[in-house]
């Protein structure tokens, strides 16, 4: 079935006459067929109303049924075959190997959430049995479990057309939690979105779930997303994108008659600390690893290392020289969209024009929409004085900051905004300085790495892809890994409800065989 | 030491020349000595700066040290002796027995959080060991734990001068999490607040903690609270009070350059459902229990049953008659403040003036600031048509709604705003109707009771004192019970950090002997 260019509303296809747009191939520099038609207000209304109708039925399915559903989505995505990779390559400019990896990750995280559902701790089942003899007052029987928060609006991210888009991490977590999902497709990869959306639609039908469990709205412009977040059926929002976009959605959500949580992953420059012993011992390896990380995927990762902090001196100068030379050897890769390419060029030009910022390396000017890697250096004092130097530039560029002393390094650290990650390049002799930095860094970031580089986000149980504002809108959460399910749950307590009316997770017989916390102690 | 009338800033006392006010005894109808001086901007600044300075030191203390600190606070509160009860009686108008019970609850919840700390699950320790041989890519070592979110602003509640005030549930949960606390005392009980504040101050000193772990700001007017929430050191807010007050703080927090979470417990009318079999079997007992619940503490509970839903008919009429008669026998008790008393009279008058609302019972007019219990009845159709009938009236009043059918009862349920509680009066034969209602009620409330009445909130592990907006600002949380600690935590992930730098909760040797989730499976 060819790509229709229409939104998916439950089990049917929209027939929108809304604004027409096409995807754009930044490698070939040309539009891609077919036309897409932006969802109209009635499409949004219908998708949200269907989600609301489906909600109670869907969340009542239980954890095994939802696990099977997630696995069915994974299989349906696999069944699309190479058409999906080819379409995603054309729409994103990303190479085959990267998209095949992302494809595996997308399928893998759906299966991870199936396993999380079956393990059952997501219920947070708690039982405080009645104490009828307690004095001065008897205790009632109290039992707590988590339930789904309600229909969730998910915004596909431009830079992960599979793993953080239609059936990506936000959708997988929300569906696992028992929330119907209405996705707003990113207009940069509408065909990829439709292919994956259809796979989810097929899985809904195959699992005999109510059609409103999933809809996919396609479109350009901000009005669609705003209307989606304003819709009273929507109870939470998942978003990965720009700071400006995330802030706008936060404001829309806070201004609703009933405010709702927004999980926006927005902006991070992911500082890398070059501690002295590590730098002295292995400056070449660090410079090479850094250059690989900053240019990976044309620098279009939320965890791209956009800032490097160290102590001024010969080793730091050597790093600057080596990293610059490495960067000059990296080829310029096509960016995701023409808009991202334009913003990157503008961002680099602005950085280059700042006082006390010196260019270390800048690749040869490239044609089309390719991103030329660049590296700059400044002093700790200049960094402290100029807030513009902390702004995220999405692409393969980084700023080195040479601090005059440990004290200045700590001062710069205190001034940092919230981050997704911070990285310490450190050897054993750096432990003392690392110990001074760690309390600060814990306040600043969601993930702290020793050695390695921040690009590459494992999808597992102990991952935090989150962090203090403006890295995200809600530092209490992660958007990657199994803990992401908690974003879409809320606790409900049942007092003296009979065993026959209690949910399975809270029955004394424990038919789900899950962990239950009884009088505060975990048991199974 | 006599009550000073000044704020407590860390280890010292403010010397504010701010606006002067006194507490008011609503039973005696007179002002209470001494004068209190509102905190000035420099007091707020200093309290917040001290909290920020204390933060890293305090959160590094570890769970055993913080458990001892909470227990020390409990002991210091006990050591105040009867002076505390007497002062709280005068400032709140509440009787001795109630305040002695609340006193025990306050001490008990501090000790509960000490136990929660020692049990250690609050860390959410997760370990995904490295898989160096994994293909296509090796897996890094990843470990996750929760850390404190930062200094917390706590707003004392008027209706729980001990258990939800200076050292109440919000403060206990935040201190347990590792967050310094700056309390804004409720101006209705400033002397009680100072006495308890001094007890906490003594505990800070006795435990050799940094002074900024706790400050207490006293004052009248909204400017103090606004400035506190705007202060950049504050990272979360706990509030129990009016819808208007909670909404105002939510807006202040969302408008900050760095938005922060607000946990506001605001408004709930706590519907009680009278299902037919239960009503037929034991209408007298239900009417008596209801009258007790609605008049308890002069109706000044967040969980006061302000709405009663049932099916029109002889049994419902009988309930209305019996409940009205019971209510007429309840004496009018003094309210907490003159303002609450005035708002109660106004609320009852507004309700009485609505079309299709009939008065069933109204106690004899009382002198002073005593609340006259009242009971009204309306139809399901009238309730659906008039949003004013859902407004919370803080005090001993309730509205009965006679629905024409099961369908109308469900329709009314769907239209309800978010609630802290809903209660089903039900017997076995009501199960079928209860099953239809439960999915709706789970979406509407944080706690669902079978039989019993919603007043009386157990402080335990399975309690949820929370619920969808406007019951609270954040349905993902509870403000009572051990799960309340999670409001003030955020996850941090550590990648490839050495054992010597890892926090104790994440070390392989597990020195805290807590539950750790290894590769997704809990073990100890």
mmCIF file with all atom_site columns, C-alpha atoms in Angstrom, chain A residues 14-173:
data_model
loop_
_atom_site.group_PDB
_atom_site.id
_atom_site.type_symbol
_atom_site.label_atom_id
_atom_site.label_alt_id
_atom_site.label_comp_id
_atom_site.label_asym_id
_atom_site.label_entity_id
_atom_site.label_seq_id
_atom_site.pdbx_PDB_ins_code
_atom_site.Cartn_x
_atom_site.Cartn_y
_atom_site.Cartn_z
_atom_site.occupancy
_atom_site.B_iso_or_equiv
_atom_site.pdbx_formal_charge
_atom_site.auth_seq_id
_atom_site.auth_comp_id
_atom_site.auth_asym_id
_atom_site.auth_atom_id
_atom_site.pdbx_PDB_model_num
ATOM 1   C CA . UNK A 1 14  ? -8.150  10.872 7.587  1.00 0.00 ? 14  UNK A CA 1
ATOM 2   C CA . UNK A 1 15  ? -9.325  12.667 4.491  1.00 0.00 ? 15  UNK A CA 1
ATOM 3   C CA . UNK A 1 16  ? -7.828  16.022 5.332  1.00 0.00 ? 16  UNK A CA 1
ATOM 4   C CA . UNK A 1 17  ? -7.735  18.971 2.979  1.00 0.00 ? 17  UNK A CA 1
ATOM 5   C CA . UNK A 1 18  ? -5.270  20.716 5.324  1.00 0.00 ? 18  UNK A CA 1
ATOM 6   C CA . UNK A 1 19  ? -1.991  22.397 4.357  1.00 0.00 ? 19  UNK A CA 1
ATOM 7   C CA . UNK A 1 20  ? 0.024   20.316 1.888  1.00 0.00 ? 20  UNK A CA 1
ATOM 8   C CA . UNK A 1 21  ? 3.701   19.555 2.426  1.00 0.00 ? 21  UNK A CA 1
ATOM 9   C CA . UNK A 1 22  ? 6.370   17.102 1.326  1.00 0.00 ? 22  UNK A CA 1
ATOM 10  C CA . UNK A 1 23  ? 9.440   15.592 2.884  1.00 0.00 ? 23  UNK A CA 1
ATOM 11  C CA . UNK A 1 24  ? 12.837  16.834 1.721  1.00 0.00 ? 24  UNK A CA 1
ATOM 12  C CA . UNK A 1 25  ? 15.943  14.793 0.942  1.00 0.00 ? 25  UNK A CA 1
ATOM 13  C CA . UNK A 1 26  ? 18.917  16.816 2.205  1.00 0.00 ? 26  UNK A CA 1
ATOM 14  C CA . UNK A 1 27  ? 21.398  14.458 0.537  1.00 0.00 ? 27  UNK A CA 1
ATOM 15  C CA . UNK A 1 28  ? 19.868  14.770 -2.931 1.00 0.00 ? 28  UNK A CA 1
ATOM 16  C CA . UNK A 1 29  ? 18.573  18.274 -2.306 1.00 0.00 ? 29  UNK A CA 1
ATOM 17  C CA . UNK A 1 30  ? 15.062  17.579 -3.531 1.00 0.00 ? 30  UNK A CA 1
ATOM 18  C CA . UNK A 1 31  ? 11.459  17.135 -2.429 1.00 0.00 ? 31  UNK A CA 1
ATOM 19  C CA . UNK A 1 32  ? 10.139  13.598 -1.928 1.00 0.00 ? 32  UNK A CA 1
ATOM 20  C CA . UNK A 1 33  ? 6.756   12.352 -3.123 1.00 0.00 ? 33  UNK A CA 1
ATOM 21  C CA . UNK A 1 34  ? 3.916   12.086 -2.154 1.00 0.00 ? 34  UNK A CA 1
ATOM 22  C CA . UNK A 1 35  ? 2.043   15.102 -0.801 1.00 0.00 ? 35  UNK A CA 1
ATOM 23  C CA . UNK A 1 36  ? 1.069   15.037 2.863  1.00 0.00 ? 36  UNK A CA 1
ATOM 24  C CA . UNK A 1 37  ? -2.078  16.736 4.134  1.00 0.00 ? 37  UNK A CA 1
ATOM 25  C CA . UNK A 1 38  ? -1.975  18.392 7.530  1.00 0.00 ? 38  UNK A CA 1
ATOM 26  C CA . UNK A 1 39  ? -4.495  17.152 10.047 1.00 0.00 ? 39  UNK A CA 1
ATOM 27  C CA . UNK A 1 40  ? -7.439  19.484 10.521 1.00 0.00 ? 40  UNK A CA 1
ATOM 28  C CA . UNK A 1 41  ? -9.099  20.395 13.829 1.00 0.00 ? 41  UNK A CA 1
ATOM 29  C CA . UNK A 1 42  ? -11.753 17.709 13.415 1.00 0.00 ? 42  UNK A CA 1
ATOM 30  C CA . UNK A 1 43  ? -9.012  15.086 12.951 1.00 0.00 ? 43  UNK A CA 1
ATOM 31  C CA . UNK A 1 44  ? -7.403  16.132 16.233 1.00 0.00 ? 44  UNK A CA 1
ATOM 32  C CA . UNK A 1 45  ? -10.759 16.095 18.016 1.00 0.00 ? 45  UNK A CA 1
ATOM 33  C CA . UNK A 1 46  ? -11.597 12.667 16.688 1.00 0.00 ? 46  UNK A CA 1
ATOM 34  C CA . UNK A 1 47  ? -8.212  11.137 17.553 1.00 0.00 ? 47  UNK A CA 1
ATOM 35  C CA . UNK A 1 48  ? -8.398  12.490 21.104 1.00 0.00 ? 48  UNK A CA 1
ATOM 36  C CA . UNK A 1 49  ? -12.031 11.472 21.612 1.00 0.00 ? 49  UNK A CA 1
ATOM 37  C CA . UNK A 1 50  ? -11.228 7.944  20.414 1.00 0.00 ? 50  UNK A CA 1
ATOM 38  C CA . UNK A 1 51  ? -8.270  7.825  22.792 1.00 0.00 ? 51  UNK A CA 1
ATOM 39  C CA . UNK A 1 52  ? -10.505 8.875  25.666 1.00 0.00 ? 52  UNK A CA 1
ATOM 40  C CA . UNK A 1 53  ? -13.069 6.219  24.762 1.00 0.00 ? 53  UNK A CA 1
ATOM 41  C CA . UNK A 1 54  ? -10.387 3.567  24.523 1.00 0.00 ? 54  UNK A CA 1
ATOM 42  C CA . UNK A 1 55  ? -8.703  4.522  27.787 1.00 0.00 ? 55  UNK A CA 1
ATOM 43  C CA . UNK A 1 56  ? -10.644 2.497  30.364 1.00 0.00 ? 56  UNK A CA 1
ATOM 44  C CA . UNK A 1 57  ? -10.809 -0.550 28.095 1.00 0.00 ? 57  UNK A CA 1
ATOM 45  C CA . UNK A 1 58  ? -7.137  -0.381 27.252 1.00 0.00 ? 58  UNK A CA 1
ATOM 46  C CA . UNK A 1 59  ? -5.808  0.111  30.768 1.00 0.00 ? 59  UNK A CA 1
ATOM 47  C CA . UNK A 1 60  ? -8.005  -2.762 31.968 1.00 0.00 ? 60  UNK A CA 1
ATOM 48  C CA . UNK A 1 61  ? -6.264  -5.190 29.589 1.00 0.00 ? 61  UNK A CA 1
ATOM 49  C CA . UNK A 1 62  ? -3.613  -6.102 32.120 1.00 0.00 ? 62  UNK A CA 1
ATOM 50  C CA . UNK A 1 63  ? 0.114   -6.388 31.865 1.00 0.00 ? 63  UNK A CA 1
ATOM 51  C CA . UNK A 1 64  ? 0.354   -9.624 29.867 1.00 0.00 ? 64  UNK A CA 1
ATOM 52  C CA . UNK A 1 65  ? -2.018  -8.389 27.146 1.00 0.00 ? 65  UNK A CA 1
ATOM 53  C CA . UNK A 1 66  ? -0.118  -5.133 26.842 1.00 0.00 ? 66  UNK A CA 1
ATOM 54  C CA . UNK A 1 67  ? 3.208   -6.970 26.718 1.00 0.00 ? 67  UNK A CA 1
ATOM 55  C CA . UNK A 1 68  ? 1.900   -9.032 23.797 1.00 0.00 ? 68  UNK A CA 1
ATOM 56  C CA . UNK A 1 69  ? 0.667   -5.851 22.119 1.00 0.00 ? 69  UNK A CA 1
ATOM 57  C CA . UNK A 1 70  ? 4.122   -4.228 22.361 1.00 0.00 ? 70  UNK A CA 1
ATOM 58  C CA . UNK A 1 71  ? 5.725   -7.359 20.946 1.00 0.00 ? 71  UNK A CA 1
ATOM 59  C CA . UNK A 1 72  ? 3.183   -7.341 18.128 1.00 0.00 ? 72  UNK A CA 1
ATOM 60  C CA . UNK A 1 73  ? 4.084   -3.739 17.287 1.00 0.00 ? 73  UNK A CA 1
ATOM 61  C CA . UNK A 1 74  ? 7.754   -4.759 17.197 1.00 0.00 ? 74  UNK A CA 1
ATOM 62  C CA . UNK A 1 75  ? 6.966   -7.604 14.804 1.00 0.00 ? 75  UNK A CA 1
ATOM 63  C CA . UNK A 1 76  ? 4.818   -5.399 12.586 1.00 0.00 ? 76  UNK A CA 1
ATOM 64  C CA . UNK A 1 77  ? 7.685   -2.913 12.329 1.00 0.00 ? 77  UNK A CA 1
ATOM 65  C CA . UNK A 1 78  ? 10.057  -5.715 11.363 1.00 0.00 ? 78  UNK A CA 1
ATOM 66  C CA . UNK A 1 79  ? 7.536   -6.867 8.764  1.00 0.00 ? 79  UNK A CA 1
ATOM 67  C CA . UNK A 1 80  ? 7.715   -3.534 6.923  1.00 0.00 ? 80  UNK A CA 1
ATOM 68  C CA . UNK A 1 81  ? 11.140  -4.599 5.713  1.00 0.00 ? 81  UNK A CA 1
ATOM 69  C CA . UNK A 1 82  ? 13.654  -2.481 3.882  1.00 0.00 ? 82  UNK A CA 1
ATOM 70  C CA . UNK A 1 83  ? 11.053  0.002  2.630  1.00 0.00 ? 83  UNK A CA 1
ATOM 71  C CA . UNK A 1 84  ? 11.186  1.574  6.101  1.00 0.00 ? 84  UNK A CA 1
ATOM 72  C CA . UNK A 1 85  ? 14.974  1.965  6.103  1.00 0.00 ? 85  UNK A CA 1
ATOM 73  C CA . UNK A 1 86  ? 14.983  3.399  2.589  1.00 0.00 ? 86  UNK A CA 1
ATOM 74  C CA . UNK A 1 87  ? 12.260  5.901  3.331  1.00 0.00 ? 87  UNK A CA 1
ATOM 75  C CA . UNK A 1 88  ? 13.929  6.956  6.590  1.00 0.00 ? 88  UNK A CA 1
ATOM 76  C CA . UNK A 1 89  ? 17.273  7.393  4.808  1.00 0.00 ? 89  UNK A CA 1
ATOM 77  C CA . UNK A 1 90  ? 15.705  9.666  2.198  1.00 0.00 ? 90  UNK A CA 1
ATOM 78  C CA . UNK A 1 91  ? 13.738  11.701 4.735  1.00 0.00 ? 91  UNK A CA 1
ATOM 79  C CA . UNK A 1 92  ? 16.498  12.106 7.335  1.00 0.00 ? 92  UNK A CA 1
ATOM 80  C CA . UNK A 1 93  ? 19.739  12.127 5.366  1.00 0.00 ? 93  UNK A CA 1
ATOM 81  C CA . UNK A 1 94  ? 21.061  9.572  7.861  1.00 0.00 ? 94  UNK A CA 1
ATOM 82  C CA . UNK A 1 95  ? 23.106  6.633  6.533  1.00 0.00 ? 95  UNK A CA 1
ATOM 83  C CA . UNK A 1 96  ? 21.815  3.046  6.336  1.00 0.00 ? 96  UNK A CA 1
ATOM 84  C CA . UNK A 1 97  ? 23.996  1.663  9.133  1.00 0.00 ? 97  UNK A CA 1
ATOM 85  C CA . UNK A 1 98  ? 22.788  4.268  11.588 1.00 0.00 ? 98  UNK A CA 1
ATOM 86  C CA . UNK A 1 99  ? 19.131  3.683  10.697 1.00 0.00 ? 99  UNK A CA 1
ATOM 87  C CA . UNK A 1 100 ? 19.493  -0.078 10.876 1.00 0.00 ? 100 UNK A CA 1
ATOM 88  C CA . UNK A 1 101 ? 20.923  0.349  14.358 1.00 0.00 ? 101 UNK A CA 1
ATOM 89  C CA . UNK A 1 102 ? 18.091  2.661  15.298 1.00 0.00 ? 102 UNK A CA 1
ATOM 90  C CA . UNK A 1 103 ? 15.615  0.160  13.869 1.00 0.00 ? 103 UNK A CA 1
ATOM 91  C CA . UNK A 1 104 ? 16.997  -2.538 16.159 1.00 0.00 ? 104 UNK A CA 1
ATOM 92  C CA . UNK A 1 105 ? 16.852  -0.173 19.079 1.00 0.00 ? 105 UNK A CA 1
ATOM 93  C CA . UNK A 1 106 ? 13.205  0.674  18.360 1.00 0.00 ? 106 UNK A CA 1
ATOM 94  C CA . UNK A 1 107 ? 12.206  -2.977 18.273 1.00 0.00 ? 107 UNK A CA 1
ATOM 95  C CA . UNK A 1 108 ? 14.374  -3.678 21.307 1.00 0.00 ? 108 UNK A CA 1
ATOM 96  C CA . UNK A 1 109 ? 12.826  -1.015 23.475 1.00 0.00 ? 109 UNK A CA 1
ATOM 97  C CA . UNK A 1 110 ? 9.307   -2.222 22.689 1.00 0.00 ? 110 UNK A CA 1
ATOM 98  C CA . UNK A 1 111 ? 10.405  -5.674 23.845 1.00 0.00 ? 111 UNK A CA 1
ATOM 99  C CA . UNK A 1 112 ? 12.104  -4.223 26.922 1.00 0.00 ? 112 UNK A CA 1
ATOM 100 C CA . UNK A 1 113 ? 8.840   -2.632 28.008 1.00 0.00 ? 113 UNK A CA 1
ATOM 101 C CA . UNK A 1 114 ? 7.068   -5.953 27.437 1.00 0.00 ? 114 UNK A CA 1
ATOM 102 C CA . UNK A 1 115 ? 9.531   -7.500 29.906 1.00 0.00 ? 115 UNK A CA 1
ATOM 103 C CA . UNK A 1 116 ? 9.038   -4.597 32.326 1.00 0.00 ? 116 UNK A CA 1
ATOM 104 C CA . UNK A 1 117 ? 5.281   -5.152 32.214 1.00 0.00 ? 117 UNK A CA 1
ATOM 105 C CA . UNK A 1 118 ? 5.605   -8.857 32.987 1.00 0.00 ? 118 UNK A CA 1
ATOM 106 C CA . UNK A 1 119 ? 8.037   -8.237 35.865 1.00 0.00 ? 119 UNK A CA 1
ATOM 107 C CA . UNK A 1 120 ? 5.325   -6.101 37.443 1.00 0.00 ? 120 UNK A CA 1
ATOM 108 C CA . UNK A 1 121 ? 7.214   -3.691 39.744 1.00 0.00 ? 121 UNK A CA 1
ATOM 109 C CA . UNK A 1 122 ? 5.684   -0.836 37.729 1.00 0.00 ? 122 UNK A CA 1
ATOM 110 C CA . UNK A 1 123 ? 2.475   -1.475 39.704 1.00 0.00 ? 123 UNK A CA 1
ATOM 111 C CA . UNK A 1 124 ? 4.242   -0.370 42.924 1.00 0.00 ? 124 UNK A CA 1
ATOM 112 C CA . UNK A 1 125 ? 1.814   -2.735 44.674 1.00 0.00 ? 125 UNK A CA 1
ATOM 113 C CA . UNK A 1 126 ? 1.567   -1.912 48.390 1.00 0.00 ? 126 UNK A CA 1
ATOM 114 C CA . UNK A 1 127 ? -0.589  -3.619 50.992 1.00 0.00 ? 127 UNK A CA 1
ATOM 115 C CA . UNK A 1 128 ? -1.098  -2.363 54.542 1.00 0.00 ? 128 UNK A CA 1
ATOM 116 C CA . UNK A 1 129 ? -3.428  -4.970 56.054 1.00 0.00 ? 129 UNK A CA 1
ATOM 117 C CA . UNK A 1 130 ? -6.157  -3.933 58.479 1.00 0.00 ? 130 UNK A CA 1
ATOM 118 C CA . UNK A 1 131 ? -5.228  -3.876 62.178 1.00 0.00 ? 131 UNK A CA 1
ATOM 119 C CA . UNK A 1 132 ? -8.669  -4.106 63.810 1.00 0.00 ? 132 UNK A CA 1
ATOM 120 C CA . UNK A 1 133 ? -7.187  -4.351 67.317 1.00 0.00 ? 133 UNK A CA 1
ATOM 121 C CA . UNK A 1 134 ? -4.881  -1.342 67.041 1.00 0.00 ? 134 UNK A CA 1
ATOM 122 C CA . UNK A 1 135 ? -5.288  1.342  69.739 1.00 0.00 ? 135 UNK A CA 1
ATOM 123 C CA . UNK A 1 136 ? -6.329  4.117  69.980 1.00 0.00 ? 136 UNK A CA 1
ATOM 124 C CA . UNK A 1 137 ? -7.877  3.534  66.537 1.00 0.00 ? 137 UNK A CA 1
ATOM 125 C CA . UNK A 1 138 ? -8.054  0.425  64.350 1.00 0.00 ? 138 UNK A CA 1
ATOM 126 C CA . UNK A 1 139 ? -6.249  0.548  61.009 1.00 0.00 ? 139 UNK A CA 1
ATOM 127 C CA . UNK A 1 140 ? -8.224  0.062  57.810 1.00 0.00 ? 140 UNK A CA 1
ATOM 128 C CA . UNK A 1 141 ? -7.044  -2.178 54.977 1.00 0.00 ? 141 UNK A CA 1
ATOM 129 C CA . UNK A 1 142 ? -5.148  -0.004 52.466 1.00 0.00 ? 142 UNK A CA 1
ATOM 130 C CA . UNK A 1 143 ? -3.711  -1.047 49.127 1.00 0.00 ? 143 UNK A CA 1
ATOM 131 C CA . UNK A 1 144 ? -1.957  1.054  46.524 1.00 0.00 ? 144 UNK A CA 1
ATOM 132 C CA . UNK A 1 145 ? -1.155  0.475  42.874 1.00 0.00 ? 145 UNK A CA 1
ATOM 133 C CA . UNK A 1 146 ? -0.193  2.618  39.908 1.00 0.00 ? 146 UNK A CA 1
ATOM 134 C CA . UNK A 1 147 ? -2.651  3.174  37.078 1.00 0.00 ? 147 UNK A CA 1
ATOM 135 C CA . UNK A 1 148 ? -2.269  4.843  33.694 1.00 0.00 ? 148 UNK A CA 1
ATOM 136 C CA . UNK A 1 149 ? -2.515  8.628  33.749 1.00 0.00 ? 149 UNK A CA 1
ATOM 137 C CA . UNK A 1 150 ? -4.671  8.972  30.608 1.00 0.00 ? 150 UNK A CA 1
ATOM 138 C CA . UNK A 1 151 ? -4.257  9.556  26.868 1.00 0.00 ? 151 UNK A CA 1
ATOM 139 C CA . UNK A 1 152 ? -0.767  10.845 26.037 1.00 0.00 ? 152 UNK A CA 1
ATOM 140 C CA . UNK A 1 153 ? 0.326   13.185 23.237 1.00 0.00 ? 153 UNK A CA 1
ATOM 141 C CA . UNK A 1 154 ? 3.722   12.192 21.823 1.00 0.00 ? 154 UNK A CA 1
ATOM 142 C CA . UNK A 1 155 ? 5.751   14.487 19.582 1.00 0.00 ? 155 UNK A CA 1
ATOM 143 C CA . UNK A 1 156 ? 8.089   12.671 17.199 1.00 0.00 ? 156 UNK A CA 1
ATOM 144 C CA . UNK A 1 157 ? 11.694  13.898 17.280 1.00 0.00 ? 157 UNK A CA 1
ATOM 145 C CA . UNK A 1 158 ? 13.486  14.911 14.082 1.00 0.00 ? 158 UNK A CA 1
ATOM 146 C CA . UNK A 1 159 ? 16.785  13.293 14.991 1.00 0.00 ? 159 UNK A CA 1
ATOM 147 C CA . UNK A 1 160 ? 15.540  9.788  15.748 1.00 0.00 ? 160 UNK A CA 1
ATOM 148 C CA . UNK A 1 161 ? 13.020  9.044  12.988 1.00 0.00 ? 161 UNK A CA 1
ATOM 149 C CA . UNK A 1 162 ? 12.473  5.554  14.413 1.00 0.00 ? 162 UNK A CA 1
ATOM 150 C CA . UNK A 1 163 ? 13.630  5.297  18.034 1.00 0.00 ? 163 UNK A CA 1
ATOM 151 C CA . UNK A 1 164 ? 12.158  8.623  19.235 1.00 0.00 ? 164 UNK A CA 1
ATOM 152 C CA . UNK A 1 165 ? 9.316   8.995  16.839 1.00 0.00 ? 165 UNK A CA 1
ATOM 153 C CA . UNK A 1 166 ? 6.005   7.248  16.157 1.00 0.00 ? 166 UNK A CA 1
ATOM 154 C CA . UNK A 1 167 ? 6.735   3.969  17.966 1.00 0.00 ? 167 UNK A CA 1
ATOM 155 C CA . UNK A 1 168 ? 9.743   5.256  19.879 1.00 0.00 ? 168 UNK A CA 1
ATOM 156 C CA . UNK A 1 169 ? 10.560  5.487  23.545 1.00 0.00 ? 169 UNK A CA 1
ATOM 157 C CA . UNK A 1 170 ? 7.748   7.837  24.580 1.00 0.00 ? 170 UNK A CA 1
ATOM 158 C CA . UNK A 1 171 ? 5.096   5.820  22.767 1.00 0.00 ? 171 UNK A CA 1
ATOM 159 C CA . UNK A 1 172 ? 6.411   2.496  24.060 1.00 0.00 ? 172 UNK A CA 1
ATOM 160 C CA . UNK A 1 173 ? 6.468   3.777  27.652 1.00 0.00 ? 173 UNK A CA 1
#
